[in-house]
mmCIF file of C-alpha atoms in Angstrom:
data_model
loop_
_atom_site.group_PDB
_atom_site.id
_atom_site.type_symbol
_atom_site.label_atom_id
_atom_site.label_comp_id
_atom_site.label_asym_id
_atom_site.label_seq_id
_atom_site.Cartn_x
_atom_site.Cartn_y
_atom_site.Cartn_z
ATOM 1 C CA PRO A 137 -74.948 -36.224 -53.485
ATOM 2 C CA ALA A 138 -70.949 -36.480 -53.377
ATOM 3 C CA TRP A 139 -70.946 -34.685 -56.626
ATOM 4 C CA GLY A 140 -73.213 -32.168 -55.518
ATOM 5 C CA ALA A 141 -70.873 -31.790 -52.002
ATOM 6 C CA THR A 142 -68.311 -31.450 -54.600
ATOM 7 C CA ALA A 143 -69.080 -28.970 -57.323
ATOM 8 C CA SER A 144 -70.255 -26.648 -54.189
ATOM 9 C CA LEU A 145 -66.803 -26.525 -52.596
ATOM 10 C CA ALA A 146 -65.887 -25.664 -56.084
ATOM 11 C CA GLY A 147 -67.777 -22.888 -56.597
ATOM 12 C CA LEU A 148 -66.767 -21.681 -52.777
ATOM 13 C CA ALA A 149 -63.161 -21.823 -53.966
ATOM 14 C CA ASP A 150 -63.613 -19.603 -57.206
ATOM 15 C CA GLN A 151 -65.321 -17.486 -55.424
ATOM 16 C CA ARG A 152 -61.934 -16.858 -52.453
ATOM 17 C CA ARG A 153 -59.842 -17.112 -55.684
ATOM 18 C CA LEU A 154 -58.788 -13.503 -56.067
ATOM 19 C CA SER A 155 -58.916 -12.011 -59.739
ATOM 20 C CA PRO A 156 -54.975 -11.627 -61.367
ATOM 21 C CA ASN A 157 -55.735 -7.631 -61.414
ATOM 22 C CA ILE A 158 -56.622 -7.291 -57.380
ATOM 23 C CA ALA A 159 -53.490 -9.497 -57.026
ATOM 24 C CA SER A 160 -51.360 -7.160 -58.967
ATOM 25 C CA ALA A 161 -52.317 -3.900 -57.537
ATOM 26 C CA LEU A 162 -52.041 -5.454 -53.785
ATOM 27 C CA ILE A 163 -48.232 -6.505 -54.720
ATOM 28 C CA LEU A 164 -47.368 -2.962 -56.516
ATOM 29 C CA LEU A 165 -49.179 -1.412 -53.022
ATOM 30 C CA LEU A 166 -46.977 -3.533 -51.430
ATOM 31 C CA LEU A 167 -43.839 -2.915 -53.234
ATOM 32 C CA GLY A 168 -44.627 1.487 -52.979
ATOM 33 C CA ALA A 169 -44.824 1.047 -49.316
ATOM 34 C CA ALA A 170 -41.446 -0.835 -48.967
ATOM 35 C CA LEU A 171 -40.159 2.068 -51.261
ATOM 36 C CA LEU A 172 -41.515 4.820 -48.793
ATOM 37 C CA LEU A 173 -39.781 2.792 -46.136
ATOM 38 C CA TRP A 174 -36.659 2.764 -47.500
ATOM 39 C CA GLN A 175 -36.805 5.931 -48.934
ATOM 40 C CA ARG A 176 -37.862 7.979 -45.987
ATOM 41 C CA PRO A 177 -39.355 11.495 -48.095
ATOM 42 C CA TRP A 178 -40.898 12.878 -44.712
ATOM 43 C CA GLN A 179 -37.020 12.835 -43.576
ATOM 44 C CA SER A 180 -34.555 15.224 -44.222
ATOM 45 C CA SER A 181 -31.376 13.174 -46.042
ATOM 46 C CA PRO A 182 -28.084 14.301 -44.252
ATOM 47 C CA ASP A 183 -26.697 13.844 -47.767
ATOM 48 C CA ALA A 184 -28.791 16.311 -48.843
ATOM 49 C CA VAL A 185 -26.983 19.299 -51.415
ATOM 50 C CA VAL A 186 -26.310 22.875 -49.405
ATOM 51 C CA GLU A 187 -25.592 25.651 -50.902
ATOM 52 C CA VAL A 188 -22.165 27.252 -50.384
ATOM 53 C CA PRO A 189 -22.542 30.243 -48.295
ATOM 54 C CA ALA A 190 -22.573 33.747 -49.726
ATOM 55 C CA ASN A 191 -19.281 34.415 -47.440
ATOM 56 C CA ALA A 192 -17.721 31.367 -48.331
ATOM 57 C CA SER A 193 -14.031 32.948 -48.376
ATOM 58 C CA SER A 194 -14.643 34.353 -45.160
ATOM 59 C CA VAL A 195 -15.331 30.831 -43.513
ATOM 60 C CA LEU A 196 -12.782 28.978 -45.349
ATOM 61 C CA THR A 197 -9.661 31.440 -44.257
ATOM 62 C CA GLN A 198 -11.270 31.341 -40.302
ATOM 63 C CA GLN A 199 -11.455 27.046 -41.027
ATOM 64 C CA PHE A 200 -8.109 26.972 -42.494
ATOM 65 C CA ARG A 201 -6.407 28.920 -39.370
ATOM 66 C CA ALA A 202 -8.442 26.516 -37.474
ATOM 67 C CA LEU A 203 -6.644 23.974 -39.054
ATOM 68 C CA SER A 204 -3.252 25.411 -38.829
ATOM 69 C CA ALA A 205 -3.743 26.389 -35.041
ATOM 70 C CA ALA A 206 -4.923 22.675 -34.123
ATOM 71 C CA SER A 207 -2.478 20.896 -31.139
ATOM 72 C CA SER A 208 -4.140 17.710 -30.903
ATOM 73 C CA GLU A 209 -6.095 15.309 -33.091
ATOM 74 C CA ALA A 210 -9.228 16.492 -31.665
ATOM 75 C CA GLU A 211 -8.955 20.225 -32.342
ATOM 76 C CA PHE A 212 -8.080 19.002 -35.984
ATOM 77 C CA ALA A 213 -10.880 16.744 -36.480
ATOM 78 C CA ASP A 214 -12.817 19.772 -35.198
ATOM 79 C CA ALA A 215 -11.779 21.834 -37.438
ATOM 80 C CA ALA A 216 -11.691 19.446 -40.991
ATOM 81 C CA GLY A 217 -15.618 18.874 -40.281
ATOM 82 C CA SER A 218 -18.400 16.990 -39.485
ATOM 83 C CA THR A 219 -18.736 14.424 -42.680
ATOM 84 C CA ASP A 220 -17.192 10.623 -42.362
ATOM 85 C CA ASP A 221 -14.673 11.888 -45.215
ATOM 86 C CA ALA A 222 -13.236 14.652 -42.972
ATOM 87 C CA ARG A 223 -12.846 12.510 -40.153
ATOM 88 C CA THR A 224 -11.191 10.308 -41.894
ATOM 89 C CA PHE A 225 -9.044 13.119 -43.541
ATOM 90 C CA ALA A 226 -8.280 13.941 -39.720
ATOM 91 C CA ARG A 227 -7.185 10.950 -38.101
ATOM 92 C CA GLU A 228 -4.925 9.976 -41.508
ATOM 93 C CA VAL A 229 -3.498 13.543 -41.925
ATOM 94 C CA TRP A 230 -2.798 14.097 -38.310
ATOM 95 C CA SER A 231 -1.139 10.390 -37.885
ATOM 96 C CA ALA A 232 1.070 11.165 -40.683
ATOM 97 C CA ARG A 233 2.131 14.764 -39.527
ATOM 98 C CA GLU A 234 2.743 12.774 -35.970
ATOM 99 C CA ALA A 235 4.972 9.951 -37.832
ATOM 100 C CA LEU A 236 6.794 13.216 -39.646
ATOM 101 C CA GLY A 237 6.975 14.747 -36.862
ATOM 102 C CA ALA A 238 6.230 17.610 -38.677
ATOM 103 C CA ARG A 239 5.745 21.148 -37.297
ATOM 104 C CA ASP A 240 5.111 24.757 -37.663
ATOM 105 C CA VAL A 241 2.367 23.701 -39.981
ATOM 106 C CA GLY A 242 0.296 26.300 -41.726
ATOM 107 C CA LEU A 243 -2.713 26.251 -43.940
ATOM 108 C CA ARG A 244 -3.375 29.257 -45.820
ATOM 109 C CA TYR A 245 -6.524 29.851 -48.298
ATOM 110 C CA ILE A 246 -5.768 31.751 -51.369
ATOM 111 C CA ALA A 247 -8.760 31.134 -53.553
ATOM 112 C CA GLY A 248 -12.039 29.109 -54.405
ATOM 113 C CA GLY A 249 -14.672 27.761 -52.547
ATOM 114 C CA ASP A 250 -17.389 30.292 -53.157
ATOM 115 C CA VAL A 251 -19.559 28.580 -56.240
ATOM 116 C CA ALA A 252 -20.008 25.150 -56.618
ATOM 117 C CA ASP A 253 -18.257 23.178 -59.650
ATOM 118 C CA ARG A 254 -20.188 19.841 -59.213
ATOM 119 C CA ALA A 255 -23.155 18.429 -59.494
ATOM 120 C CA ASP A 256 -23.408 16.837 -55.801
ATOM 121 C CA GLY A 257 -22.710 20.552 -54.749
ATOM 122 C CA SER A 258 -19.118 20.591 -53.565
ATOM 123 C CA THR A 259 -16.257 22.791 -54.159
ATOM 124 C CA SER A 260 -12.576 23.316 -54.337
ATOM 125 C CA ALA A 261 -10.390 25.451 -52.805
ATOM 126 C CA SER A 262 -6.549 26.523 -53.613
ATOM 127 C CA VAL A 263 -4.624 26.213 -50.271
ATOM 128 C CA GLU A 264 -0.779 27.002 -49.545
ATOM 129 C CA VAL A 265 0.587 24.601 -47.202
ATOM 130 C CA SER A 266 3.765 24.855 -45.237
ATOM 131 C CA TRP A 267 6.003 23.059 -42.863
ATOM 132 C CA VAL A 268 8.744 21.641 -41.194
ATOM 133 C CA ALA A 269 9.736 18.278 -41.053
ATOM 134 C CA GLY A 270 10.999 16.558 -37.912
ATOM 135 C CA THR A 271 14.686 16.268 -37.130
ATOM 136 C CA ASP A 272 14.194 12.398 -37.142
ATOM 137 C CA SER A 273 12.688 12.147 -39.997
ATOM 138 C CA GLY A 274 15.161 12.622 -42.598
ATOM 139 C CA LEU A 275 13.527 16.156 -43.992
ATOM 140 C CA ALA A 276 14.387 18.096 -41.799
ATOM 141 C CA GLY A 277 16.471 21.209 -42.593
ATOM 142 C CA GLU A 278 14.020 24.437 -44.104
ATOM 143 C CA THR A 279 10.159 25.381 -44.512
ATOM 144 C CA ARG A 280 8.818 23.708 -47.171
ATOM 145 C CA THR A 281 6.227 25.322 -49.193
ATOM 146 C CA SER A 282 3.619 23.831 -51.930
ATOM 147 C CA THR A 283 0.016 24.886 -52.933
ATOM 148 C CA VAL A 284 -2.784 22.400 -52.724
ATOM 149 C CA ARG A 285 -6.628 21.798 -53.340
ATOM 150 C CA PHE A 286 -8.840 21.132 -51.378
ATOM 151 C CA ARG A 287 -12.353 19.339 -52.117
ATOM 152 C CA LEU A 288 -14.987 20.795 -49.544
ATOM 153 C CA ASP A 289 -18.516 20.008 -49.173
ATOM 154 C CA PRO A 290 -20.739 22.502 -47.785
ATOM 155 C CA ARG A 291 -22.645 21.621 -44.290
ATOM 156 C CA ALA A 292 -25.944 23.677 -43.190
ATOM 157 C CA ASP A 293 -24.338 25.390 -40.326
ATOM 158 C CA GLY A 294 -22.501 27.751 -43.049
ATOM 159 C CA THR A 295 -18.784 25.456 -42.508
ATOM 160 C CA PHE A 296 -17.034 23.548 -44.622
ATOM 161 C CA ALA A 297 -16.315 19.631 -44.552
ATOM 162 C CA VAL A 298 -12.822 18.456 -45.821
ATOM 163 C CA ARG A 299 -13.223 15.994 -48.613
ATOM 164 C CA SER A 300 -10.026 15.084 -50.091
ATOM 165 C CA VAL A 301 -6.835 16.884 -51.207
ATOM 166 C CA LYS A 302 -4.276 16.893 -54.303
ATOM 167 C CA ARG A 303 -1.432 19.078 -55.122
ATOM 168 C CA SER A 304 -1.703 21.948 -57.365
ATOM 169 C CA SER A 305 1.167 23.743 -58.200
ATOM 170 C CA GLY A 306 4.304 22.068 -57.416
ATOM 171 C CA SER A 307 3.883 18.783 -55.388
ATOM 172 C CA LEU A 308 1.529 17.513 -52.640
ATOM 173 C CA PRO A 309 3.487 17.731 -49.238
ATOM 174 C CA LEU A 310 4.478 14.085 -48.218
ATOM 175 C CA TRP A 311 1.472 14.049 -45.168
ATOM 176 C CA LEU A 312 -1.200 15.271 -47.467
ATOM 177 C CA ALA A 313 -0.652 11.991 -49.534
ATOM 178 C CA GLY A 314 -2.148 9.127 -47.165
ATOM 179 C CA ASP A 315 -1.247 7.103 -44.087
ATOM 180 C CA VAL A 316 2.461 7.486 -43.673
ATOM 181 C CA ALA A 317 4.554 4.790 -41.746
ATOM 182 C CA VAL A 318 8.246 5.548 -40.766
ATOM 183 C CA SER A 319 10.782 3.176 -39.872
ATOM 184 C CA ARG A 320 14.336 4.144 -38.849
ATOM 185 C CA GLN A 321 17.504 2.543 -37.927
ATOM 186 C CA ALA A 322 21.036 3.341 -38.352
ATOM 187 C CA GLY A 323 22.050 5.316 -41.446
ATOM 188 C CA VAL A 324 18.320 4.453 -42.367
ATOM 189 C CA VAL A 325 14.953 6.301 -42.869
ATOM 190 C CA ALA A 326 12.351 4.211 -44.686
ATOM 191 C CA MET A 327 8.905 5.667 -45.253
ATOM 192 C CA ALA A 328 5.993 3.849 -46.800
ATOM 193 C CA VAL A 329 2.792 5.817 -47.662
ATOM 194 C CA ASP A 330 -0.376 3.921 -47.596
ATOM 195 C CA GLY A 331 2.009 0.371 -47.071
ATOM 196 C CA GLY A 332 4.325 1.153 -49.557
ATOM 197 C CA VAL A 333 5.508 -1.042 -52.554
ATOM 198 C CA ALA A 334 4.016 -4.786 -52.446
ATOM 199 C CA ASP A 335 6.548 -7.645 -52.186
ATOM 200 C CA HIS A 336 9.205 -5.703 -51.583
ATOM 201 C CA ASP A 337 11.412 -5.258 -48.049
ATOM 202 C CA VAL A 338 12.582 -1.574 -49.049
ATOM 203 C CA GLU A 339 13.847 -1.067 -45.476
ATOM 204 C CA ALA A 340 16.290 -4.083 -45.878
ATOM 205 C CA MET A 341 17.355 -2.971 -49.528
ATOM 206 C CA ALA A 342 18.112 0.956 -48.312
ATOM 207 C CA VAL A 343 20.754 -0.886 -45.395
ATOM 208 C CA GLU A 344 22.480 -3.287 -47.863
ATOM 209 C CA ALA A 345 22.880 -0.286 -50.302
ATOM 210 C CA ARG A 346 23.819 2.210 -47.366
ATOM 211 C CA ALA A 347 26.709 -0.973 -47.027
ATOM 212 C CA ARG A 348 27.779 -0.958 -50.848
ATOM 213 C CA VAL A 349 28.321 2.425 -50.928
ATOM 214 C CA THR A 350 30.085 2.907 -47.420
ATOM 215 C CA LYS A 351 32.369 -0.153 -48.677
ATOM 216 C CA VAL A 352 33.502 2.071 -51.171
ATOM 217 C CA LEU A 353 33.305 5.302 -49.685
ATOM 218 C CA PRO A 354 33.703 5.047 -46.058
ATOM 219 C CA LYS A 355 33.641 8.480 -45.030
ATOM 220 C CA VAL A 356 30.747 9.127 -46.225
ATOM 221 C CA ALA A 357 28.098 10.721 -44.218
ATOM 222 C CA GLY A 358 24.028 10.996 -43.706
ATOM 223 C CA ASP A 359 21.048 8.454 -43.426
ATOM 224 C CA VAL A 360 19.655 7.302 -46.656
ATOM 225 C CA VAL A 361 16.119 8.296 -46.835
ATOM 226 C CA VAL A 362 13.416 5.661 -48.506
ATOM 227 C CA VAL A 363 9.771 6.946 -49.889
ATOM 228 C CA ALA A 364 8.002 4.273 -50.814
ATOM 229 C CA PRO A 365 4.429 4.978 -52.193
ATOM 230 C CA HIS A 366 2.179 2.377 -52.855
ATOM 231 C CA THR A 367 0.580 3.985 -56.236
ATOM 232 C CA GLN A 368 2.248 5.804 -59.355
ATOM 233 C CA GLY A 369 -0.360 8.361 -58.891
ATOM 234 C CA GLN A 370 1.152 8.905 -55.330
ATOM 235 C CA MET A 371 4.815 9.323 -56.624
ATOM 236 C CA ALA A 372 3.952 11.529 -59.346
ATOM 237 C CA ALA A 373 2.248 13.938 -56.866
ATOM 238 C CA LEU A 374 4.849 13.839 -54.269
ATOM 239 C CA VAL A 375 7.226 15.634 -57.120
ATOM 240 C CA GLY A 376 4.665 17.605 -58.848
ATOM 241 C CA ARG A 377 4.579 15.388 -62.095
ATOM 242 C CA LYS A 378 2.160 14.064 -64.310
ATOM 243 C CA VAL A 379 1.826 10.455 -64.346
ATOM 244 C CA ALA A 380 3.092 9.937 -67.512
ATOM 245 C CA ASP A 381 6.073 12.297 -67.010
ATOM 246 C CA ILE A 382 7.300 9.484 -64.631
ATOM 247 C CA SER A 383 5.680 6.452 -65.866
ATOM 248 C CA GLN A 384 9.238 4.637 -67.149
ATOM 249 C CA ILE A 385 11.040 5.449 -63.954
ATOM 250 C CA ALA A 386 11.769 2.632 -60.926
ATOM 251 C CA ALA A 387 12.971 5.470 -58.682
ATOM 252 C CA VAL A 388 14.474 8.594 -58.824
ATOM 253 C CA THR A 389 17.111 10.777 -56.218
ATOM 254 C CA THR A 390 15.053 14.168 -55.187
ATOM 255 C CA ASN A 391 13.616 16.796 -53.399
ATOM 256 C CA LEU A 392 9.973 16.824 -52.368
ATOM 257 C CA ASP A 393 7.456 19.663 -51.975
ATOM 258 C CA GLY A 394 9.423 22.854 -52.031
ATOM 259 C CA SER A 395 12.847 22.402 -50.806
ATOM 260 C CA ASN A 396 15.553 24.086 -51.916
ATOM 261 C CA GLY A 397 17.467 21.073 -53.377
ATOM 262 C CA THR A 398 20.064 21.124 -50.793
ATOM 263 C CA ALA A 399 21.981 17.565 -49.426
ATOM 264 C CA VAL A 400 19.486 17.873 -46.520
ATOM 265 C CA GLY A 401 15.677 16.406 -46.944
ATOM 266 C CA THR A 402 16.774 14.171 -50.509
ATOM 267 C CA VAL A 403 15.064 11.448 -50.244
ATOM 268 C CA ILE A 404 15.108 8.437 -52.706
ATOM 269 C CA LEU A 405 11.293 8.330 -54.000
ATOM 270 C CA LEU A 406 10.334 4.679 -55.758
ATOM 271 C CA ASN A 407 7.930 4.330 -58.653
ATOM 272 C CA PRO A 408 5.665 1.539 -57.403
ATOM 273 C CA ALA A 409 4.406 0.326 -60.814
ATOM 274 C CA VAL A 410 7.667 0.086 -62.061
ATOM 275 C CA PHE A 411 9.673 -0.982 -58.796
ATOM 276 C CA SER A 412 7.325 -3.702 -57.586
ATOM 277 C CA THR A 413 7.677 -5.671 -60.867
ATOM 278 C CA MET A 414 11.408 -6.590 -60.398
ATOM 279 C CA ASP A 415 13.259 -8.976 -58.767
ATOM 280 C CA ARG A 416 14.899 -8.947 -55.716
ATOM 281 C CA ARG A 417 18.251 -8.281 -57.585
ATOM 282 C CA ALA A 418 17.123 -5.632 -60.276
ATOM 283 C CA ALA A 419 15.719 -3.830 -57.398
ATOM 284 C CA GLN A 420 18.716 -3.838 -54.916
ATOM 285 C CA VAL A 421 20.464 -2.715 -57.709
ATOM 286 C CA VAL A 422 17.928 0.277 -58.348
ATOM 287 C CA VAL A 423 18.222 1.284 -54.995
ATOM 288 C CA SER A 424 22.286 0.975 -54.193
ATOM 289 C CA HIS A 425 21.921 3.445 -57.732
ATOM 290 C CA GLU A 426 20.159 5.458 -56.241
ATOM 291 C CA ALA A 427 21.587 5.778 -52.624
ATOM 292 C CA THR A 428 25.098 6.334 -54.282
ATOM 293 C CA HIS A 429 23.344 9.853 -55.996
ATOM 294 C CA LEU A 430 21.893 10.173 -52.407
ATOM 295 C CA LEU A 431 24.613 9.790 -50.106
ATOM 296 C CA THR A 432 27.652 11.463 -52.595
ATOM 297 C CA SER A 433 24.891 14.432 -52.836
ATOM 298 C CA ALA A 434 24.684 14.273 -56.652
ATOM 299 C CA VAL A 435 21.781 16.238 -56.901
ATOM 300 C CA GLY A 436 21.876 19.566 -58.321
ATOM 301 C CA THR A 437 25.322 18.732 -58.405
ATOM 302 C CA LYS A 438 27.427 20.664 -61.870
ATOM 303 C CA ALA A 439 29.214 17.407 -62.696
ATOM 304 C CA GLU A 440 29.067 15.434 -65.943
ATOM 305 C CA THR A 441 25.834 13.291 -66.190
ATOM 306 C CA TRP A 442 27.772 9.963 -67.366
ATOM 307 C CA VAL A 443 30.891 10.857 -64.467
ATOM 308 C CA VAL A 444 27.618 10.550 -61.929
ATOM 309 C CA GLU A 445 25.298 7.708 -63.060
ATOM 310 C CA GLY A 446 28.667 5.588 -64.220
ATOM 311 C CA PHE A 447 29.989 6.026 -60.835
ATOM 312 C CA ALA A 448 26.533 5.240 -59.538
ATOM 313 C CA ASP A 449 26.475 1.890 -61.206
ATOM 314 C CA PHE A 450 29.559 1.037 -60.341
ATOM 315 C CA VAL A 451 28.797 0.976 -56.998
ATOM 316 C CA ALA A 452 25.354 -0.789 -57.644
ATOM 317 C CA ASN A 453 26.829 -3.436 -59.561
ATOM 318 C CA LYS A 454 30.177 -4.011 -58.768
ATOM 319 C CA LYS A 455 31.400 -5.299 -55.202
ATOM 320 C CA ALA A 456 34.025 -3.011 -53.164
ATOM 321 C CA ASP A 457 37.165 -4.612 -53.732
ATOM 322 C CA THR A 458 36.399 -4.179 -57.516
ATOM 323 C CA VAL A 459 36.077 -0.571 -57.177
ATOM 324 C CA ARG A 460 38.645 2.165 -55.660
ATOM 325 C CA LEU A 461 37.943 5.779 -54.811
ATOM 326 C CA TYR A 462 40.616 8.386 -55.019
ATOM 327 C CA PHE A 463 40.397 12.145 -53.936
ATOM 328 C CA PRO A 464 44.020 13.896 -55.125
ATOM 329 C CA PRO A 465 44.220 16.929 -52.688
ATOM 330 C CA ASP A 466 47.502 18.354 -55.220
ATOM 331 C CA ALA A 467 49.068 17.700 -58.584
ATOM 332 C CA ASN A 468 51.863 15.975 -57.215
ATOM 333 C CA THR A 469 49.508 13.190 -55.493
ATOM 334 C CA LEU A 470 47.666 12.918 -58.966
ATOM 335 C CA LEU A 471 50.557 12.152 -60.854
ATOM 336 C CA TRP A 472 51.437 9.403 -58.125
ATOM 337 C CA VAL A 473 47.621 7.824 -57.804
ATOM 338 C CA THR A 474 47.652 8.136 -61.860
ATOM 339 C CA ASP A 475 50.745 6.333 -61.636
ATOM 340 C CA HIS A 476 49.503 3.560 -59.342
ATOM 341 C CA CYS A 477 46.437 3.092 -60.849
ATOM 342 C CA LEU A 478 47.940 2.475 -64.418
ATOM 343 C CA ARG A 479 49.714 -0.299 -62.530
ATOM 344 C CA THR A 480 46.765 -1.809 -60.925
ATOM 345 C CA TRP A 481 44.822 -4.956 -62.821
ATOM 346 C CA ASN A 482 41.131 -5.997 -62.465
ATOM 347 C CA ARG A 483 40.027 -3.016 -60.634
ATOM 348 C CA ILE A 484 37.753 0.276 -61.661
ATOM 349 C CA ASN A 485 39.694 3.249 -60.383
ATOM 350 C CA VAL A 486 37.818 6.404 -60.063
ATOM 351 C CA ILE A 487 40.161 9.678 -59.881
#
């Protein structure tokens, strides 16, 4: 009887055990149901590709006018569009504008945006950008103008949402390059884009650089303005060049985005890919060298390159006790100064 009961139980277990085919079918059914619940094809996707509206040019003209006219971050964000990318763009750009004290900002639609040029349905439009920097930014003095390209996402309501912006012809305006932070103290303005250059206190270097220049040229005027991008690509965009053109440069004294080359608005622009690899002493020499160019208005000068670069090297590498600079106003004074310089020892005399 015990054996018979065991046999009956074994038979019952065989009957209750699912066959491999039925088990596989149930697993596939469960996976299919999970996939449907995840994708929810019965609901419309907010990321679905939307066609570019037929009146794209008219819409973009009005939308960029609204961006230009915005007087608050909320108005600027409304004009930028309703996507997450547009909201991020609006927040960062408005913050950068505030940091630079930007005013008279104009965004004028030029062309494009009427045809999707990517598989995701987005399009790009050419836009002329103009602006005037604030008086405390170190960039003040004139209207700056350049042309950029906006990447745009068409929306179901017939408008566009701004995704990103990059330079087109010319250079990228500083307030469109990223999150800009500005630090000011007497004689120095330091700007960092997206955090600036890692592992270097650029502001402290600018202070030291100005001190070195003023020891040689006590009456020099103006601020040492340093812009520290976070990437080499940002640096190239700010000067309107390809990355390959600036890849070997640690820093350059230049004018940004459409300014006319005058001393007002000249900045020291760092290349983080090179500058960040330098030790403290080498980095300080670079900043002091460029500060000499900036404070002596060397940008655009007709002076011989060897004179401009040589004097900058003297200031950057030598102690102030070693260097003397003379500006004789007439021939008689020149003769006296020359005689004096020839009688001195252990000094670098620049006439």
